[in-house]
Coordinates of C-alpha atoms and ligand atoms in Angstrom, one line a residue:
X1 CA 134.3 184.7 6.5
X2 CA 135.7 188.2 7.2
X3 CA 138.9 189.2 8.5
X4 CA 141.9 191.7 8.4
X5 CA 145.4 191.0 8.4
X6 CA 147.4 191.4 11.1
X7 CA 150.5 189.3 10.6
X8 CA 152.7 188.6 7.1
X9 CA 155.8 187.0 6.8
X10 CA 155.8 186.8 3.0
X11 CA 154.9 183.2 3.1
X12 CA 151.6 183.1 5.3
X13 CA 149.5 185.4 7.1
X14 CA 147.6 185.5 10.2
X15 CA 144.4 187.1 10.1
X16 CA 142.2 187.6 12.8
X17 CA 138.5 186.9 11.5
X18 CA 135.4 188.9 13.1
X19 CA 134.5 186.6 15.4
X20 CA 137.6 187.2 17.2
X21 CA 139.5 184.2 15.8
X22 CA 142.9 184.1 14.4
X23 CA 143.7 181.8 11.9
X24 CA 147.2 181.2 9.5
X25 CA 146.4 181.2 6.4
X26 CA 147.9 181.2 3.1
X27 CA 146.7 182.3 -0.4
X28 CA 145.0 180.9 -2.7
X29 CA 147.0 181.2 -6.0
X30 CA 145.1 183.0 -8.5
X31 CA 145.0 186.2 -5.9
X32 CA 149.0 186.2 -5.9
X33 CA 149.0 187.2 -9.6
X34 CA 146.7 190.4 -9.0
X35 CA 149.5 192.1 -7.1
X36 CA 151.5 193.0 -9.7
X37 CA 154.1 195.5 -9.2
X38 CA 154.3 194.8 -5.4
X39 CA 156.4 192.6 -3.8
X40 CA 153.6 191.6 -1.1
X41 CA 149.9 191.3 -2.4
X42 CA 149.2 191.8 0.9
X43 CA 149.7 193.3 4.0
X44 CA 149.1 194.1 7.3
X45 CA 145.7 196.0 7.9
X46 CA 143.9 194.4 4.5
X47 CA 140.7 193.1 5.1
X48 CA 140.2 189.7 3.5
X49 CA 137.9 187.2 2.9
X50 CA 138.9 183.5 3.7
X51 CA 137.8 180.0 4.1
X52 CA 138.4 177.6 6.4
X53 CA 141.0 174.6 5.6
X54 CA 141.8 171.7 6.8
X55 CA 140.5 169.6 10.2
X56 CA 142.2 171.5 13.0
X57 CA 140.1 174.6 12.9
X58 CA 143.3 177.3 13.0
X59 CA 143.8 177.4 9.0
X60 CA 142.3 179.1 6.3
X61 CA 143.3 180.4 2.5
X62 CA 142.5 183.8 2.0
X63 CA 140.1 183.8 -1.4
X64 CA 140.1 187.7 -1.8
X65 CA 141.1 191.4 -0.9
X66 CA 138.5 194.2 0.2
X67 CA 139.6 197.5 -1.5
X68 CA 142.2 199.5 0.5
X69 CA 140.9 202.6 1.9
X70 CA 144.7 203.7 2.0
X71 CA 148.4 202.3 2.3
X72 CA 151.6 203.2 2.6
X73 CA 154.0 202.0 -0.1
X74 CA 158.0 202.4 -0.9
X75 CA 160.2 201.3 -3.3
X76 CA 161.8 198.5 -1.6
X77 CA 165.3 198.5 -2.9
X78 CA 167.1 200.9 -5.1
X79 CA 166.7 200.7 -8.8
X80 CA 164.0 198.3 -7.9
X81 CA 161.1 198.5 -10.1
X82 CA 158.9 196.6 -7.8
X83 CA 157.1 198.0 -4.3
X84 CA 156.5 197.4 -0.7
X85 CA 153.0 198.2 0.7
X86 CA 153.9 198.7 4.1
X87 CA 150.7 198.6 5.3
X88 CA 147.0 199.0 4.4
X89 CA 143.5 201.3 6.1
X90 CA 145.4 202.9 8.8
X91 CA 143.8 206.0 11.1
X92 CA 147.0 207.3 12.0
X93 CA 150.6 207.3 10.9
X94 CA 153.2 208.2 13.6
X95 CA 156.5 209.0 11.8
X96 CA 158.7 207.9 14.9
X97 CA 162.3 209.8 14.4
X98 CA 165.1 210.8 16.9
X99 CA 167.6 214.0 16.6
X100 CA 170.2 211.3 17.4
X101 CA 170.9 208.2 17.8
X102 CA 169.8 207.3 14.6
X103 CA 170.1 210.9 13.4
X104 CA 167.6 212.4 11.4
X105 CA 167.0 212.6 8.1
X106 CA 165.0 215.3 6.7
X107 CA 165.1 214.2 3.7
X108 CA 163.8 210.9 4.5
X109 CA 160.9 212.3 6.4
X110 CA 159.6 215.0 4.1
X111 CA 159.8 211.7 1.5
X112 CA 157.3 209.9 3.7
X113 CA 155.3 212.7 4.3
X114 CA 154.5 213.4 1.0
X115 CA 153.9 209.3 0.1
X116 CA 151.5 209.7 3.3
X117 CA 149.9 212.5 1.8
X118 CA 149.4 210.8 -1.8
X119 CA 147.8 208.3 0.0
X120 CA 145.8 210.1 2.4
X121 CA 146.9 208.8 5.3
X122 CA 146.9 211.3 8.4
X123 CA 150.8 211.6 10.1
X124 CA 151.6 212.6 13.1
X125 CA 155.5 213.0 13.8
X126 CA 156.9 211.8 16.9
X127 CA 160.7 213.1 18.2
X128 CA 161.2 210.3 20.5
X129 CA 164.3 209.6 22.8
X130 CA 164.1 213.3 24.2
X131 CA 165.9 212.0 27.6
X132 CA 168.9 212.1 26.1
X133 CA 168.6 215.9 24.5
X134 CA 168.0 217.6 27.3
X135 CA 170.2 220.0 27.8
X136 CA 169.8 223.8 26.3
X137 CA 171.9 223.3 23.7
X138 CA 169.4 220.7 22.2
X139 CA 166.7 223.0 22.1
X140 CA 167.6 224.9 18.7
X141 CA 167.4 222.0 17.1
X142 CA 164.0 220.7 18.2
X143 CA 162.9 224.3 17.7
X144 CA 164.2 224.2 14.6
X145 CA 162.7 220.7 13.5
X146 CA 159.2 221.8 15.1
X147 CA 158.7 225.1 13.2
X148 CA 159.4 223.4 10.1
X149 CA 156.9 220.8 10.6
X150 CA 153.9 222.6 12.4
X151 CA 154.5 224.9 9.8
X152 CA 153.5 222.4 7.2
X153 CA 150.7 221.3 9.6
X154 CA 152.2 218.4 11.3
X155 CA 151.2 217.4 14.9
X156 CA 154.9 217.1 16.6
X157 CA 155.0 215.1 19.9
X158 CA 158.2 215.0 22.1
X159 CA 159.0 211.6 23.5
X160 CA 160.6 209.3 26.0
X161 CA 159.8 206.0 25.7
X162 CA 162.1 205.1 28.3
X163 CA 160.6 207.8 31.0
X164 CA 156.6 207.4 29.2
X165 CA 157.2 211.2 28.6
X166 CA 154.4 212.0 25.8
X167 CA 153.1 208.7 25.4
X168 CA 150.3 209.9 27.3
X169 CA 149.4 211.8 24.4
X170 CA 150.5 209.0 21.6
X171 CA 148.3 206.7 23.3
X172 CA 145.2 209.5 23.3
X173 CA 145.7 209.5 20.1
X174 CA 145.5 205.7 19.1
X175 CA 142.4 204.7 20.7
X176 CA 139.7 203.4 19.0
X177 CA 141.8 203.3 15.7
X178 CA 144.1 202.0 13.7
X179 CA 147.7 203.6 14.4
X180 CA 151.0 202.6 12.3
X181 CA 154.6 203.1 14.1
X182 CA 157.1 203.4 11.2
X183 CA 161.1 205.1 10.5
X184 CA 164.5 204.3 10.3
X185 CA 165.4 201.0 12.4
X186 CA 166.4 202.2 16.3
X187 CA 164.2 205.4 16.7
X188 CA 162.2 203.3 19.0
X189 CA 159.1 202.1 17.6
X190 CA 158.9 199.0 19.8
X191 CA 159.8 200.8 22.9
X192 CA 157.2 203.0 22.3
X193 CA 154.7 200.3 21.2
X194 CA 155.5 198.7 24.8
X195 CA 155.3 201.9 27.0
X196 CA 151.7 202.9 25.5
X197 CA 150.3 198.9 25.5
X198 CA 152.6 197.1 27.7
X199 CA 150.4 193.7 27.2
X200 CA 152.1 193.7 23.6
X201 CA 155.5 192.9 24.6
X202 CA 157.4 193.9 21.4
X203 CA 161.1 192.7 20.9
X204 CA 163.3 195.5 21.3
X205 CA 166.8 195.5 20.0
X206 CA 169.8 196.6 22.2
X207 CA 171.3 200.1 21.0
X208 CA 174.3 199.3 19.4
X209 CA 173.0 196.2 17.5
X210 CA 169.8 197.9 16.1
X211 CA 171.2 201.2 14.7
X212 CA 175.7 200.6 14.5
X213 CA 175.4 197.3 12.9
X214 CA 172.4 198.2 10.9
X215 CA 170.6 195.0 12.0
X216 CA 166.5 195.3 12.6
X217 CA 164.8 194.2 15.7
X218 CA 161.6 194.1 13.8
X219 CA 161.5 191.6 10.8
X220 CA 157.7 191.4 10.4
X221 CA 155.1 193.6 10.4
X222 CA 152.5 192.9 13.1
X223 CA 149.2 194.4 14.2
X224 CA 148.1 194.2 17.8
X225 CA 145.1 194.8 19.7
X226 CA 144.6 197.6 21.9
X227 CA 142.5 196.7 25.6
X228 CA 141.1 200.1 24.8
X229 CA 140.0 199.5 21.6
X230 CA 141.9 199.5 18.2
X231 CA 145.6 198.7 16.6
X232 CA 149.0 199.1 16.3
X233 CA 151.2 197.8 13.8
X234 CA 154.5 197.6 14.3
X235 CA 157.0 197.6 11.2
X236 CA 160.5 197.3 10.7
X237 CA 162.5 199.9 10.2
X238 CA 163.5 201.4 7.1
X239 CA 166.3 202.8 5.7
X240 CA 165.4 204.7 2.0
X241 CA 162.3 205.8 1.3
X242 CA 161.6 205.6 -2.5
X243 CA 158.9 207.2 -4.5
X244 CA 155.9 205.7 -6.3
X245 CA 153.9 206.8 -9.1
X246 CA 154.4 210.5 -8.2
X247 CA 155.3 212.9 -11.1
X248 CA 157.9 215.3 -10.3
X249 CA 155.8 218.4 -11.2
X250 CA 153.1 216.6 -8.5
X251 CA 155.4 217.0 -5.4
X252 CA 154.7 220.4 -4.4
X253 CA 151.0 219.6 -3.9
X254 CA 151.8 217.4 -1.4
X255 CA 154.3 219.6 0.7
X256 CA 151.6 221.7 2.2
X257 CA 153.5 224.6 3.6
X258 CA 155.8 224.8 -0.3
X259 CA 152.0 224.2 -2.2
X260 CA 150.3 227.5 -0.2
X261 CA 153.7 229.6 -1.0
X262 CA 153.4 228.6 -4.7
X263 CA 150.4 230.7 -5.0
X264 CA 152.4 233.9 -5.0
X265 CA 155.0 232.4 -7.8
X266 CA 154.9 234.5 -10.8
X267 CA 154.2 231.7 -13.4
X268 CA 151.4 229.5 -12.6
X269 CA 153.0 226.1 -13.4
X270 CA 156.4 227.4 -11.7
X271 CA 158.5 224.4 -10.6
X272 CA 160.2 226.3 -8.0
X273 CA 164.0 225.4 -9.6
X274 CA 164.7 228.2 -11.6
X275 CA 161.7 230.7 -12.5
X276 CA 162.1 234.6 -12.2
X277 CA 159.2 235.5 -9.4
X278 CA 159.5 232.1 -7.5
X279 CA 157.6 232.7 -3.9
X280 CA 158.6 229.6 -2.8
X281 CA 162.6 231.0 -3.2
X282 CA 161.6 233.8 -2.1
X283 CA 160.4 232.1 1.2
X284 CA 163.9 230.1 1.2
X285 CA 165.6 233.4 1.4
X286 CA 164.3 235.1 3.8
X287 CA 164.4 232.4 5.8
X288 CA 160.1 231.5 5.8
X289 CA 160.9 228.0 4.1
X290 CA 164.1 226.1 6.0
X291 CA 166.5 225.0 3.3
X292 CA 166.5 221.8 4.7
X293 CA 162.8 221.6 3.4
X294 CA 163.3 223.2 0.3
X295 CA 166.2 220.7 -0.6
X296 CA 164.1 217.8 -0.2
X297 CA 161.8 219.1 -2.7
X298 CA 164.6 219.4 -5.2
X299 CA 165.9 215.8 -4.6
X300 CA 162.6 214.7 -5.0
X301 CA 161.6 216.4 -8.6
X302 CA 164.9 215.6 -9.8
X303 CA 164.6 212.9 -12.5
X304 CA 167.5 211.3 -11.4
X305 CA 166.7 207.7 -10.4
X306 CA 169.3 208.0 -7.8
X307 CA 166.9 210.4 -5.9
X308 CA 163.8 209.4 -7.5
X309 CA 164.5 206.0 -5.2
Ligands
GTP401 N1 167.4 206.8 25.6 C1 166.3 206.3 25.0 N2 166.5 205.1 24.4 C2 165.4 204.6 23.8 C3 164.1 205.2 23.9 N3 163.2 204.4 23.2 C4 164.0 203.4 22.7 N4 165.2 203.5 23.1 C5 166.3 202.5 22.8 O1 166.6 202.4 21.4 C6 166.9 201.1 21.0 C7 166.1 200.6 19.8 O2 164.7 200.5 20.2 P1 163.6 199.7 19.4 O3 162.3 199.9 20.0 O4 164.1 198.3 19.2 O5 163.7 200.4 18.0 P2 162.8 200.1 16.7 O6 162.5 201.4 16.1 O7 161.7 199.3 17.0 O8 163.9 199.3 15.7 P3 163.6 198.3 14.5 O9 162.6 197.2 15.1 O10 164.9 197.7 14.2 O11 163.0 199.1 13.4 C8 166.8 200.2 22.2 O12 168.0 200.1 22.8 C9 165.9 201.0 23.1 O13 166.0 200.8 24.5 C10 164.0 206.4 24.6 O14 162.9 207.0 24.7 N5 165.2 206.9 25.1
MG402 MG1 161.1 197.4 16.3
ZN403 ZN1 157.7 229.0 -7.7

């Protein structure tokens, strides 16, 4: 039998099989050894192959993995040598983020951005929570945070999961495919999950104890079926995002808008720190490149563990 993932706790997994079943499963021990440097062999979104168990026809042990056609993976902790794959074969990637309430990182999204891009996995970025910016004096920050994104190529959709403003468009977006909601813990993932497939019913955590006490709502990752045809997974939040298996002198490939300008750096392997002729400075000057951007990319080829994480 055939199936994919939809639910892990770390312990067992529930996989829906093609004939529409679910079934909890666990895995058989030899496959636990394959995944070596991550903490979860599998995730959410893998496509498995798996036997029946037992007599009461909802258990099964899961005897191999299909090859990923992408994932998203992390560091999970800092200093931590070992991974998290987040989650595996996935159409879409919205990169859920608020200007407040969490506030935004740019640092943490250009991090996942380029992970996404290593992977190949498509990301559209969704400003959600826009009720509560709207007043003018909001708008030269989402101005700000749009050019620097549709500049590198990013779909940007404003949101408000609590007044269904945009999810029209999200939920466009996620039919017939496979969609992961992921970010920092209180952007709204859930809420937004709920307003564009109400049937799912995903908990949602109350303001203050999602985002001031740091505590998740989400604690699994979970995949749910869409009445119009394909998934959503639903993750919990994240705080850091740390780097895997990318060299430093790799990032700038993967930052689209900092890759085209390198093409007018004097020096062909310029890394953009310190080089005489340096487009991508250049750009940062005179105001083509935001800082904000540019600074990420320095964090991020620094050797440093600390920003390597
Ligand atoms: N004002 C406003 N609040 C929202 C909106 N969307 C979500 N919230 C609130 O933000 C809080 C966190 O929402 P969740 O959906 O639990 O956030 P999450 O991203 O799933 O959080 P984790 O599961 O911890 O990762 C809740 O109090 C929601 O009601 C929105 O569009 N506007
Ligand atoms: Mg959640
Ligand atoms: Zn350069």
């Amino acid at each position: 039998m055939r199936g994919v993932v939809t639910k892990s706790t770390g312990s067992w997994y529930e996989v829906e099989c093609d004939d529409g079943l679910s079934l909890r499963c666990r895995l058989r021990g030899r496959l636990r050894l394959e995944g070596v440097r991550t903490t979860n062999p599998l995730a959410v979104g893998d496509m498995v192959t798996l036997e029946p168990e037992g007599d009461d026809g909802n258990r099964g042990v899961i005897t191999s993995l299909e090859p990923r056609r992408n994932y998203i993976i992390r560091r999970s902790t800092n200093l931590s040598k070992e991974a998290h794959i987040i989650a595996a074969n996935i159409d879409t990637l919205f990169l859920v983020a608020t200007l407040d309430f969490p506030p935004v990182s740019l640092e943490f999204i250009d991090r996942f951005l380029v992970t996404a891009r290593v992977y190949r996995v498509p990301v559209v970025i969704v400003l959600n929570k826009m009720d509560l910016f709207e007043g003018e004096e909001f708008r030269p920050f989402v101005d700000n945070f749009r050019s620097i994104y549709e500049r590198a190529g990013y779909k940007v959709v404003e949101c408000s999961a609590h007044e269904g403003r945009g999810t029209d468009t999200v939920k466009e977006m996620m039919i017939g495919r496979v969609s992961l909601f992921s970010g920092n813990s209180g952007v709204g993932k859930s809420t937004l999950i709920n307003a564009v497939a109400p049937h799912v019913e995903a908990r949602v955590g109350d303001i203050s104890a999602a985002h001031f006490k740091g505590r998740h709502t989400t604690t699994f990752s979970e995949m749910f079926k869409l009445p119009e045809g394909g998934y959503i997974i639903d993750t919990p939040g994240i705080k850091g995002f740390g780097l895997i298996d990318i060299e430093p002198e790799e990032v700038a490939r993967y930052m689209p808008d900092l890759f085209e300008l390198s093409e007018g750096c004097r020096f062909y392997n310029c890394t953009h720190t310190h080089e005489p002729g340096c487009a991508v400075k250049a750009a940062v000057e005179s105001g083509e490149l935001s800082a904000e951007r540019y600074n990420s990319y320095l964090k991020m080829v620094e050797r440093d563990e600390k920003y390597r994480l």
